[in-house]
Coordinates of C-alpha atoms in Angstrom, one line a residue:
M1 CA -69.4 33.6 46.4
A2 CA -70.2 30.9 48.9
S3 CA -68.3 28.6 51.3
R4 CA -68.3 24.8 51.5
Y5 CA -67.3 22.7 54.4
H6 CA -64.9 19.7 54.1
S7 CA -62.9 19.5 57.3
A8 CA -62.7 23.3 57.0
F9 CA -64.5 26.1 55.3
N10 CA -63.2 26.8 51.8
N11 CA -64.3 29.3 49.2
G12 CA -66.5 28.0 46.5
V13 CA -68.8 29.2 43.8
Y14 CA -72.6 28.9 44.0
F15 CA -74.9 29.4 41.1
E16 CA -78.3 28.5 39.9
R17 CA -79.5 27.9 36.4
V18 CA -83.0 29.3 35.9
H19 CA -85.3 28.0 33.2
W20 CA -88.3 30.1 32.3
D21 CA -91.3 28.1 31.1
I22 CA -92.0 30.0 27.8
S23 CA -95.2 28.2 27.0
R24 CA -96.7 29.1 30.4
L25 CA -95.5 32.7 30.1
Q26 CA -97.1 32.8 26.6
R27 CA -100.4 31.6 28.0
L28 CA -100.2 34.1 30.9
H29 CA -100.0 36.9 28.4
E30 CA -103.0 35.5 26.5
H31 CA -105.1 35.8 29.6
A32 CA -103.9 39.0 31.1
D33 CA -103.7 42.6 29.9
W34 CA -100.4 43.3 31.7
V35 CA -97.9 40.8 33.1
L36 CA -95.5 41.8 35.8
L37 CA -92.4 39.6 36.5
F38 CA -90.2 40.2 39.6
D39 CA -87.1 38.2 40.0
R40 CA -83.3 38.6 40.5
T41 CA -82.5 36.5 37.4
L42 CA -84.9 38.3 35.1
D43 CA -83.3 39.6 31.9
K44 CA -84.6 41.6 28.9
T45 CA -83.4 38.9 26.5
L46 CA -86.2 36.7 27.8
F47 CA -88.6 38.7 25.7
E48 CA -86.5 38.2 22.6
T49 CA -87.2 34.5 22.6
P50 CA -88.6 33.6 19.2
S51 CA -91.3 31.3 20.7
L52 CA -92.7 34.1 22.8
T53 CA -94.9 35.6 20.1
D54 CA -96.5 39.0 20.0
V55 CA -95.3 39.9 23.5
R56 CA -94.0 43.4 24.0
L57 CA -91.7 44.4 26.8
I58 CA -93.2 47.7 28.0
D59 CA -91.0 48.5 31.0
Y60 CA -87.9 47.0 32.6
Y61 CA -86.3 48.0 36.0
P62 CA -82.8 46.4 36.3
N63 CA -81.6 47.9 39.5
L64 CA -84.3 47.5 42.2
P65 CA -83.3 47.1 45.9
G66 CA -82.0 43.7 46.9
G67 CA -80.7 43.0 43.4
Y68 CA -84.2 42.4 42.1
R69 CA -85.4 43.2 38.6
M70 CA -88.9 43.8 37.3
A71 CA -90.5 43.6 33.9
I72 CA -93.9 44.8 32.6
S73 CA -95.0 43.2 29.4
S74 CA -98.2 42.7 27.4
Q75 CA -99.7 41.4 24.2
R76 CA -102.4 44.1 24.3
T77 CA -100.6 47.3 23.5
N78 CA -103.3 48.8 21.4
A79 CA -104.2 51.4 24.0
V80 CA -100.6 52.7 24.1
A81 CA -100.3 52.8 20.3
W82 CA -103.7 54.6 20.1
Q83 CA -102.6 57.2 22.7
L84 CA -99.3 57.8 20.7
S85 CA -101.3 58.3 17.5
Q86 CA -103.5 60.9 19.3
V87 CA -100.4 62.8 20.4
L88 CA -99.1 62.7 16.8
Y89 CA -102.4 64.1 15.5
Q90 CA -102.0 67.1 17.8
F91 CA -98.8 68.1 16.1
F92 CA -98.9 66.7 12.5
T93 CA -101.5 66.5 9.7
P94 CA -102.6 63.4 7.9
K95 CA -100.8 64.8 4.8
E96 CA -97.5 64.8 6.7
M97 CA -97.6 61.3 8.0
D98 CA -99.8 58.2 8.8
A99 CA -100.1 58.7 12.5
Q100 CA -101.2 55.2 13.3
Q101 CA -98.3 53.6 11.4
V102 CA -95.8 56.0 13.0
A103 CA -97.3 55.3 16.4
A104 CA -96.8 51.6 15.9
E105 CA -93.1 52.1 15.0
M106 CA -92.7 54.4 17.9
L107 CA -94.1 51.8 20.3
K108 CA -91.7 49.2 18.9
T109 CA -88.7 51.5 19.2
L110 CA -89.4 53.2 22.5
S111 CA -90.2 50.0 24.3
Q112 CA -86.5 49.2 23.9
F113 CA -85.2 52.2 25.9
A114 CA -88.1 54.3 27.3
G115 CA -90.7 51.7 28.3
G116 CA -91.6 53.5 31.6
L117 CA -92.7 56.6 29.8
L118 CA -94.8 54.5 27.4
L119 CA -97.1 53.5 30.3
K120 CA -97.4 57.0 31.4
T121 CA -98.6 58.1 28.0
L122 CA -102.0 56.5 28.8
G123 CA -102.7 59.6 30.8
G124 CA -101.7 62.0 28.0
G125 CA -100.3 65.4 28.8
S126 CA -96.7 66.5 28.7
L127 CA -95.1 63.1 29.2
A128 CA -96.7 61.9 25.9
Q129 CA -95.2 64.9 24.2
E130 CA -91.8 64.1 25.8
L131 CA -91.9 60.8 24.0
L132 CA -92.1 62.5 20.6
G133 CA -88.9 64.4 21.5
L134 CA -87.2 61.1 22.6
Y135 CA -88.2 59.3 19.5
A136 CA -87.1 62.2 17.2
T137 CA -83.8 62.3 19.1
Y138 CA -83.4 58.5 18.6
R139 CA -83.9 59.0 14.9
F140 CA -81.4 61.8 14.6
L141 CA -78.8 60.0 16.7
I142 CA -78.9 57.2 14.1
A143 CA -79.1 59.5 11.1
E144 CA -76.1 61.5 12.3
G145 CA -74.0 58.6 13.2
E146 CA -74.0 59.3 17.0
Y147 CA -75.6 55.9 17.7
V148 CA -75.2 52.7 15.8
P149 CA -77.8 50.1 17.1
E150 CA -75.7 47.1 16.1
A151 CA -72.5 48.3 17.8
D152 CA -73.5 50.8 20.6
K153 CA -75.9 50.7 23.5
L154 CA -78.5 53.3 24.4
I155 CA -80.0 53.5 27.9
P156 CA -82.5 55.9 29.6
L157 CA -80.9 57.8 32.4
D158 CA -84.4 58.0 34.0
D159 CA -83.6 54.4 35.1
Y160 CA -80.4 55.5 36.8
Q161 CA -81.5 58.7 38.7
G162 CA -79.5 57.5 41.7
W163 CA -76.3 58.2 39.8
F164 CA -77.0 62.0 40.1
G165 CA -78.2 62.1 43.7
R166 CA -80.2 65.1 44.8
R167 CA -79.4 67.0 41.6
T168 CA -82.1 65.0 39.8
Q169 CA -84.6 66.9 41.9
R170 CA -83.8 70.0 39.9
G171 CA -83.6 68.0 36.6
R172 CA -79.8 68.2 36.5
R173 CA -79.3 65.2 34.3
A174 CA -79.6 64.2 30.6
D175 CA -82.3 61.9 29.2
L176 CA -80.2 59.2 27.4
L177 CA -76.8 57.8 27.5
V178 CA -74.9 56.3 24.5
L179 CA -72.2 53.8 25.3
R180 CA -69.7 53.2 22.5
T181 CA -66.1 52.1 22.0
P182 CA -64.6 54.2 19.2
A183 CA -61.1 52.7 19.6
P184 CA -59.6 49.7 21.3
G185 CA -59.6 50.2 25.1
V186 CA -61.7 53.4 24.9
L187 CA -65.2 53.7 26.4
R188 CA -67.1 56.8 25.3
L189 CA -70.2 57.9 27.3
V190 CA -72.3 60.5 25.5
A191 CA -75.1 62.1 27.5
V192 CA -78.0 63.1 25.3
E193 CA -80.7 65.7 26.2
S194 CA -83.9 65.9 24.3
K195 CA -86.3 68.9 24.1
W196 CA -89.7 69.2 22.3
Y197 CA -90.4 72.9 22.0
K198 CA -92.8 75.1 20.0
D199 CA -90.9 78.4 20.6
S200 CA -87.4 79.3 19.7
I201 CA -84.5 79.2 22.2
G202 CA -81.9 81.7 23.0
G203 CA -78.8 82.4 25.1
G204 CA -80.6 81.7 28.3
F205 CA -81.3 78.1 27.2
V206 CA -77.6 77.6 26.3
A207 CA -76.6 78.8 29.8
D208 CA -79.0 76.5 31.4
E209 CA -77.5 73.5 29.6
F210 CA -73.8 74.3 29.4
G211 CA -73.1 77.0 32.1
D212 CA -71.9 76.4 35.6
N213 CA -74.1 73.7 37.4
A214 CA -76.2 73.5 34.2
Q215 CA -78.0 70.4 33.1
M216 CA -75.6 69.0 30.5
R217 CA -72.5 70.1 32.4
T218 CA -73.8 68.4 35.5
A219 CA -74.4 65.2 33.5
V220 CA -71.0 64.9 32.0
E221 CA -69.2 65.9 35.2
T222 CA -71.1 63.3 37.1
L223 CA -70.3 60.6 34.6
R224 CA -66.6 61.4 34.8
S225 CA -66.7 61.5 38.6
L226 CA -68.4 58.1 38.9
F227 CA -66.7 56.0 36.2
D228 CA -63.2 57.5 35.6
P229 CA -60.8 54.5 36.1
T230 CA -58.0 56.7 37.2
Q231 CA -59.8 58.3 40.1
E232 CA -59.3 57.4 43.7
R233 CA -62.6 57.0 45.7
L234 CA -63.7 54.6 48.3
D235 CA -66.6 53.3 46.3
K236 CA -64.6 52.9 43.0
D237 CA -65.2 49.1 42.8
Y238 CA -68.9 49.6 43.2
W239 CA -69.1 52.0 40.3
Q240 CA -66.8 50.0 38.1
K241 CA -69.0 46.9 38.6
T242 CA -72.1 49.1 37.8
L243 CA -70.5 50.2 34.6
L244 CA -69.5 46.6 33.6
S245 CA -73.1 45.5 34.1
L246 CA -74.1 47.8 31.3
L247 CA -71.6 46.5 28.8
D248 CA -73.6 43.5 27.6
I249 CA -73.3 44.5 23.9
Q250 CA -72.6 41.5 21.7
S251 CA -69.8 42.3 19.3
N252 CA -66.1 41.6 18.8
A253 CA -65.2 45.2 19.7
W254 CA -67.0 44.9 23.0
D255 CA -65.5 41.5 23.7
D256 CA -62.0 43.1 23.4
F257 CA -63.0 46.0 25.5
R258 CA -64.4 43.8 28.3
Q259 CA -61.1 42.0 28.5
R260 CA -59.2 45.3 28.7
F261 CA -61.7 46.5 31.3
G262 CA -60.9 43.4 33.5
R263 CA -57.2 44.2 33.3
G264 CA -57.8 47.9 34.0
D265 CA -56.3 48.7 30.6
W266 CA -58.9 51.2 29.4
T267 CA -59.7 54.9 29.3
L268 CA -62.9 56.9 29.6
E269 CA -64.2 59.7 27.4
V270 CA -67.4 61.7 28.0
D271 CA -69.3 64.3 26.1
G272 CA -72.8 65.6 25.6
I273 CA -75.3 66.5 22.9
V274 CA -78.5 68.5 23.2
Y275 CA -81.3 68.1 20.6
V276 CA -84.0 70.7 20.5
H277 CA -87.0 69.8 18.3
Q278 CA -88.8 73.0 17.4
Y279 CA -91.7 71.3 15.8
A280 CA -93.5 74.5 14.6
A281 CA -90.4 76.0 12.9
Q282 CA -90.8 75.7 9.1
D283 CA -87.9 77.9 7.9
T284 CA -85.0 75.4 7.8
G285 CA -82.5 78.1 6.7
A286 CA -83.3 80.5 9.5
L287 CA -83.1 77.6 12.0
S288 CA -79.7 76.6 10.7
A289 CA -78.5 80.2 11.1
S290 CA -79.8 80.3 14.6
N291 CA -78.1 77.0 15.4
M292 CA -74.8 78.4 14.3
V293 CA -75.2 81.5 16.5
L294 CA -76.2 79.6 19.6
S295 CA -73.4 77.1 19.0
R296 CA -71.0 80.0 19.4
E297 CA -72.7 80.7 22.7
V298 CA -72.2 77.1 23.8
A299 CA -68.4 77.5 23.0
K300 CA -68.3 80.5 25.4
H301 CA -69.3 78.3 28.3
L302 CA -66.6 75.7 27.6
H303 CA -63.0 76.3 28.6
F304 CA -60.4 74.1 26.8
P305 CA -58.1 72.5 27.6
D306 CA -59.5 72.2 31.2
D307 CA -62.9 71.0 29.9
Q308 CA -61.4 68.3 27.6
K309 CA -62.0 65.7 30.3
F310 CA -65.7 66.5 30.2
F311 CA -66.1 67.3 26.5
C312 CA -63.7 64.9 24.8
L313 CA -64.6 65.8 21.2
G314 CA -63.0 69.2 21.6
P315 CA -64.0 72.8 21.0
D316 CA -65.3 72.3 17.5
A317 CA -67.9 69.6 18.1
Q318 CA -71.5 70.5 17.5
R319 CA -73.2 69.9 20.9
L320 CA -76.4 71.9 20.2
R321 CA -78.6 70.6 17.4
I322 CA -81.8 72.4 16.6
K323 CA -84.2 70.6 14.3
G324 CA -87.3 72.0 12.6
R325 CA -90.5 70.6 11.4
V326 CA -89.3 69.5 8.0
E327 CA -86.4 67.5 9.4
I328 CA -88.6 66.0 12.1
V329 CA -91.2 64.8 9.6
Q330 CA -88.5 63.3 7.4
Q331 CA -87.1 61.3 10.3
F332 CA -90.5 60.1 11.3
L333 CA -91.0 58.9 7.7
V334 CA -87.7 57.0 7.5
D335 CA -89.7 53.7 7.3
G336 CA -92.0 55.1 4.6
Y337 CA -95.0 56.1 6.7

């Protein structure tokens, strides 16, 4: 909002139309290994322009101080793909999958929601393994209907650590957030945690996720605290605007929801899912039995109806999902690799 002067100051609207020179941006990528763009008007859709060929958005920061945004992109992503393939070779045999083909698909997929971690894989180590867990979780979310790419939105909570304040220092947040509108005027936020483990888990793990001050409980309670439209807090407008900025999904359902959002005619639902990928576990039957036992442990930490506002899907929802090697390989081979 700006003011204009005509005998007196009156409210007016100021805007700029920004035109990105795609041909120059293309040439820049042809001459540089990595391209960093820093601007308030920068948007991820710039990299979806058909005339910008073979350019991959590697990382995107939408909420920098001063309203700035930053993007890191490249035409030369072979080093990242190679590192991903080396990580895959550590865990899977050539008979199980074509690591290079899977790595290429991982790069394409993860650049959409975990670009920052992609750069860090160049150093190898645990962060590279974390990407395997995120990719497996992404695959299972789609396979199990928890995320529909054409209708929902998936964001990395690593980009929004400020939402969780000091609790992020102890890892008290989830990895991903699914935004969906399951019914008119309803926004559902599903926090998703991803684990890549060799060893089995037990009751202690469940308590660390769903007990008092635990990771998943902290995530869903924070989401409810920040975005509940019925709450009364001094910074409510700020958080409502923050939430609205995320709802850029293009579909009729979201058009309707944004209109309801503007009128204040909407409700919020939150819940959470934890995926544990036990990549060394071969016995699918034993793993399924363990999942059932530990799901009962999860239920002991949830107290309905009081917890309904944090776990909207009710007491019978499966919030802990343990996946073994066979299932993981199947999901990695969805595209035939």
